[in-house]
Coordinates of C-alpha atoms in Angstrom, one line a residue:
X239 CA -124.7 -24.8 10.7
X240 CA -122.7 -28.1 10.8
X241 CA -121.4 -27.4 7.3
X242 CA -120.1 -23.9 8.4
X243 CA -118.5 -25.5 11.5
X244 CA -116.8 -28.1 9.3
X245 CA -115.4 -25.5 7.0
X246 CA -114.1 -23.4 9.9
X247 CA -112.3 -26.5 11.4
X248 CA -110.8 -27.3 8.0
X249 CA -109.7 -23.7 7.5
X250 CA -108.1 -23.7 11.0
X251 CA -106.4 -27.0 10.3
X252 CA -105.0 -25.8 7.0
X253 CA -103.8 -22.6 8.6
X254 CA -102.1 -24.5 11.4
X255 CA -100.5 -26.8 8.9
X256 CA -99.1 -23.9 6.8
X257 CA -97.8 -22.1 9.8
X258 CA -96.2 -25.3 11.1
X259 CA -94.5 -25.8 7.7
X260 CA -93.2 -22.3 7.7
X261 CA -91.9 -22.8 11.2
X262 CA -90.2 -26.0 10.1
X263 CA -88.6 -24.2 7.2
X264 CA -87.3 -21.5 9.6
X265 CA -85.7 -24.0 12.0
X266 CA -81.9 -23.7 11.8
X267 CA -80.0 -26.5 10.1
X268 CA -77.9 -28.4 12.6
X269 CA -74.3 -28.9 11.6
X270 CA -71.8 -31.1 13.5
X271 CA -68.4 -29.4 13.7
X272 CA -65.2 -31.2 14.4
X273 CA -63.1 -28.5 16.0
X274 CA -59.5 -28.3 17.1
X275 CA -59.3 -26.2 20.4
X276 CA -55.6 -25.7 20.7
X277 CA -54.7 -23.9 17.4
X278 CA -54.6 -20.2 18.1
X279 CA -55.2 -17.7 16.6
X280 CA -57.5 -19.8 14.3
X281 CA -59.3 -22.2 16.6
X282 CA -59.1 -22.3 20.4
X283 CA -61.2 -22.0 23.6
X284 CA -61.2 -18.9 25.7
X285 CA -63.4 -18.5 28.8
X286 CA -65.2 -21.7 27.9
X287 CA -66.1 -20.5 24.4
X288 CA -64.8 -21.8 21.0
X289 CA -63.3 -18.8 19.3
X290 CA -60.5 -17.7 16.9
X291 CA -60.3 -16.5 13.3
X292 CA -61.9 -19.7 11.8
X293 CA -64.7 -19.9 14.4
X294 CA -65.6 -16.3 14.3
X295 CA -65.9 -16.5 10.5
X296 CA -68.0 -19.7 10.8
X297 CA -70.2 -18.3 13.6
X298 CA -71.0 -15.2 11.5
X299 CA -71.8 -17.4 8.5
X300 CA -74.1 -19.6 10.7
X301 CA -76.1 -16.5 11.7
X302 CA -76.5 -15.4 8.0
X303 CA -77.3 -18.9 6.7
X304 CA -79.5 -20.1 9.6
X305 CA -77.2 -22.9 10.8
X306 CA -76.9 -24.3 14.3
X307 CA -73.3 -25.3 15.1
X308 CA -72.8 -28.4 17.3
X309 CA -69.1 -28.4 18.2
X310 CA -67.2 -31.6 18.9
X311 CA -63.6 -31.0 20.1
X312 CA -61.2 -33.3 18.3
X313 CA -57.4 -33.6 17.7
X314 CA -56.2 -32.4 14.3
X315 CA -55.3 -35.9 13.0
X316 CA -58.8 -37.1 13.6
X317 CA -60.6 -34.4 11.5
X318 CA -60.2 -35.8 7.9
X319 CA -61.0 -39.4 8.9
X320 CA -64.1 -38.2 10.7
X321 CA -65.2 -36.3 7.6
X322 CA -64.7 -39.4 5.5
X323 CA -66.6 -41.6 7.9
X324 CA -69.5 -39.2 8.0
X325 CA -69.1 -38.6 11.7
X326 CA -69.0 -34.8 11.3
X327 CA -70.4 -32.3 8.7
X328 CA -67.4 -29.9 8.8
X329 CA -63.9 -29.7 10.2
X330 CA -62.5 -26.4 11.6
X331 CA -58.9 -25.5 12.5
X332 CA -56.5 -23.9 10.1
X333 CA -56.7 -26.6 7.5
X334 CA -54.3 -26.3 4.5
X335 CA -55.9 -26.9 1.1
X336 CA -53.7 -29.5 -0.5
X337 CA -54.1 -31.6 -3.7
X338 CA -53.9 -34.8 -1.6
X339 CA -56.7 -33.6 0.7
X340 CA -58.8 -32.5 -2.2
X341 CA -59.0 -36.1 -3.3
X342 CA -60.7 -37.2 -0.1
X343 CA -62.6 -34.2 1.1
X344 CA -64.1 -30.9 -0.2
X345 CA -63.2 -27.4 0.9
X346 CA -64.9 -24.1 1.3
X347 CA -63.4 -21.1 -0.3
X348 CA -60.1 -20.2 1.4
X349 CA -60.2 -17.4 4.0
X350 CA -56.5 -17.0 4.6
X351 CA -53.1 -18.0 3.1
X352 CA -50.3 -19.6 5.1
X353 CA -47.5 -22.1 4.7
X354 CA -45.0 -24.1 6.7
X355 CA -42.1 -22.6 8.6
X356 CA -39.0 -24.2 10.2
X357 CA -38.7 -23.2 13.9
X358 CA -35.8 -23.7 16.3
X359 CA -35.2 -22.6 19.9
X360 CA -34.1 -19.0 20.2
X361 CA -30.7 -20.1 21.6
X362 CA -30.1 -22.8 19.0
X363 CA -27.1 -22.6 16.7
X364 CA -29.5 -23.4 13.8
X365 CA -29.8 -20.1 11.9
X366 CA -30.3 -21.2 8.3
X367 CA -31.8 -24.1 6.4
X368 CA -28.3 -25.4 5.7
X369 CA -27.7 -25.7 9.5
X370 CA -30.4 -28.3 9.6
X371 CA -28.3 -30.9 7.9
X372 CA -28.0 -34.0 10.0
X373 CA -30.7 -32.7 12.5
X374 CA -34.0 -34.1 13.6
X375 CA -37.1 -32.0 13.2
X376 CA -40.6 -32.7 14.6
X377 CA -43.8 -32.4 12.5
X378 CA -47.4 -32.9 13.6
X379 CA -49.3 -36.1 12.6
X380 CA -51.7 -35.4 9.8
X381 CA -50.5 -31.8 9.1
X382 CA -49.6 -30.3 5.8
X383 CA -46.3 -29.3 7.4
X384 CA -45.5 -33.0 7.7
X385 CA -46.0 -33.5 4.0
X386 CA -43.7 -30.5 3.3
X387 CA -41.0 -31.9 5.6
X388 CA -41.2 -35.3 3.9
X389 CA -40.9 -33.8 0.5
X390 CA -37.9 -31.7 1.5
X391 CA -36.2 -34.2 3.9
X392 CA -33.5 -35.3 1.5
X393 CA -32.8 -31.8 0.2
X394 CA -32.5 -30.4 3.7
X395 CA -30.6 -33.5 5.1
X396 CA -33.0 -34.0 8.0
X397 CA -34.7 -36.8 9.8
X398 CA -38.4 -36.2 10.4
X399 CA -40.0 -37.3 13.7
X400 CA -43.8 -37.5 13.7
X401 CA -45.5 -36.3 16.9
X402 CA -49.2 -36.5 17.6
X403 CA -50.0 -32.9 18.8
X404 CA -48.5 -29.5 18.8
X405 CA -47.9 -29.2 22.6
X406 CA -45.9 -32.4 22.7
X407 CA -44.0 -31.3 19.6
X408 CA -42.9 -28.0 21.1
X409 CA -42.1 -29.8 24.4
X410 CA -39.9 -32.2 22.6
X411 CA -38.0 -29.3 21.0
X412 CA -37.6 -27.4 24.2
X413 CA -36.3 -30.5 25.9
X414 CA -33.8 -31.1 23.1
X415 CA -35.4 -34.4 22.0
X416 CA -35.6 -32.8 18.5
X417 CA -33.5 -30.0 17.1
X418 CA -36.3 -28.0 15.4
X419 CA -39.8 -28.4 14.2
X420 CA -41.9 -27.5 11.2
X421 CA -45.2 -25.7 11.8
X422 CA -47.8 -23.5 10.3
X423 CA -46.7 -19.9 9.6
X424 CA -49.8 -18.3 11.0
X425 CA -49.5 -20.1 14.3
X426 CA -45.8 -19.3 14.6
X427 CA -46.4 -15.6 13.9
X428 CA -49.1 -15.6 16.5
X429 CA -46.8 -17.1 19.1
X430 CA -44.0 -14.7 18.4
X431 CA -46.4 -11.8 18.8
X432 CA -47.5 -13.1 22.2
X433 CA -43.9 -13.5 23.3
X434 CA -43.0 -10.0 22.2
X435 CA -39.5 -8.9 23.3
X436 CA -38.8 -12.3 25.0
X437 CA -39.1 -14.9 22.2
X438 CA -38.5 -18.5 22.9
X439 CA -38.4 -19.5 19.3
X440 CA -37.0 -18.3 16.0
X441 CA -38.0 -18.9 12.4
X442 CA -35.4 -20.4 10.0
X443 CA -35.7 -19.4 6.4
X444 CA -38.8 -18.4 4.5
X445 CA -42.4 -19.6 4.4
X446 CA -42.5 -22.9 2.5
X447 CA -45.2 -23.8 0.0
X448 CA -47.9 -21.2 1.0
X449 CA -51.5 -22.2 0.3
X450 CA -55.1 -21.4 1.3
X451 CA -56.7 -22.5 4.5
X452 CA -60.4 -23.3 4.5
X453 CA -63.1 -25.3 6.2
X454 CA -63.1 -29.1 5.4
X455 CA -66.3 -30.9 4.4
X456 CA -67.2 -34.4 3.2
X457 CA -67.0 -35.1 -0.5
X458 CA -70.2 -33.9 -2.3
X459 CA -71.5 -32.0 0.7
X460 CA -74.2 -29.4 -0.2
X461 CA -72.9 -27.3 2.7
X462 CA -70.0 -26.1 0.6
X463 CA -72.3 -23.8 -1.3
X464 CA -74.0 -22.6 1.9
X465 CA -70.8 -21.8 3.6
X466 CA -69.3 -20.1 0.6
X467 CA -72.4 -18.0 0.2
X468 CA -72.1 -16.8 3.8
X469 CA -68.4 -16.2 3.4
X470 CA -69.0 -14.1 0.3
X471 CA -71.4 -11.9 2.2
X472 CA -69.0 -11.1 5.0
X473 CA -66.2 -10.6 2.6
X474 CA -68.3 -8.1 0.6
X475 CA -69.4 -6.2 3.7
X476 CA -65.9 -6.0 5.2
X477 CA -66.6 -8.3 8.2
X478 CA -64.1 -10.9 7.1
X479 CA -61.3 -8.3 7.0
X480 CA -62.3 -7.0 10.5
X481 CA -62.0 -10.5 11.9
X482 CA -58.6 -11.0 10.4
X483 CA -57.5 -7.6 11.7
X484 CA -58.8 -8.4 15.2
X485 CA -56.4 -11.3 15.4
X486 CA -53.6 -9.3 13.7
X487 CA -53.1 -11.8 10.9
X488 CA -53.6 -9.3 8.1

């Protein structure tokens, strides 16, 4: 009798241990996300919720790959240092994949292509790249557009002023503190669509140095494969295209 009781207890304990292990395996993996919240249409907050092209893609990937996203709002210049310091597991905005950045962080597969564009006030007498000679343009700290501006500064005959965030950069241009600015083509196209028939800005010249945009991750992160697997699934089933079309970037 005692032997049967002991066997029953052992069986129950083993059963509970196995079910507990299965439950632990099913628990979502927590991922800390450094997110920029003022970069529409890719990453911004609406009705208290983080949304945009980049976040809708990531949120769908999280559902498919059993990830729990822990968002931490950050300014764009802080993203890559935070990845390098191990403070976050992933960075989300509209991050250009560049050779310089690939030396210090890893990237997911790209989910869109954009470049830098020169932007001036709609009533400015700057209409061509040649008109920029002798002018001052603003570029955001830490942005790929800043790198583009620095590489072309001598060719264009410009002075580059580095500004810490997009809102301040645009305010400086509107106030006449700078003559123009260089910014991401996707963001600029989105602003022009919102302004419709009453634009406040105009694009000068063509898109410069287009490249992929992707999620940023620390060097050697195993999350790269996880994120890429989820992205491949939603690319194959058409969800990726629907997200891009929803925000009118395709």
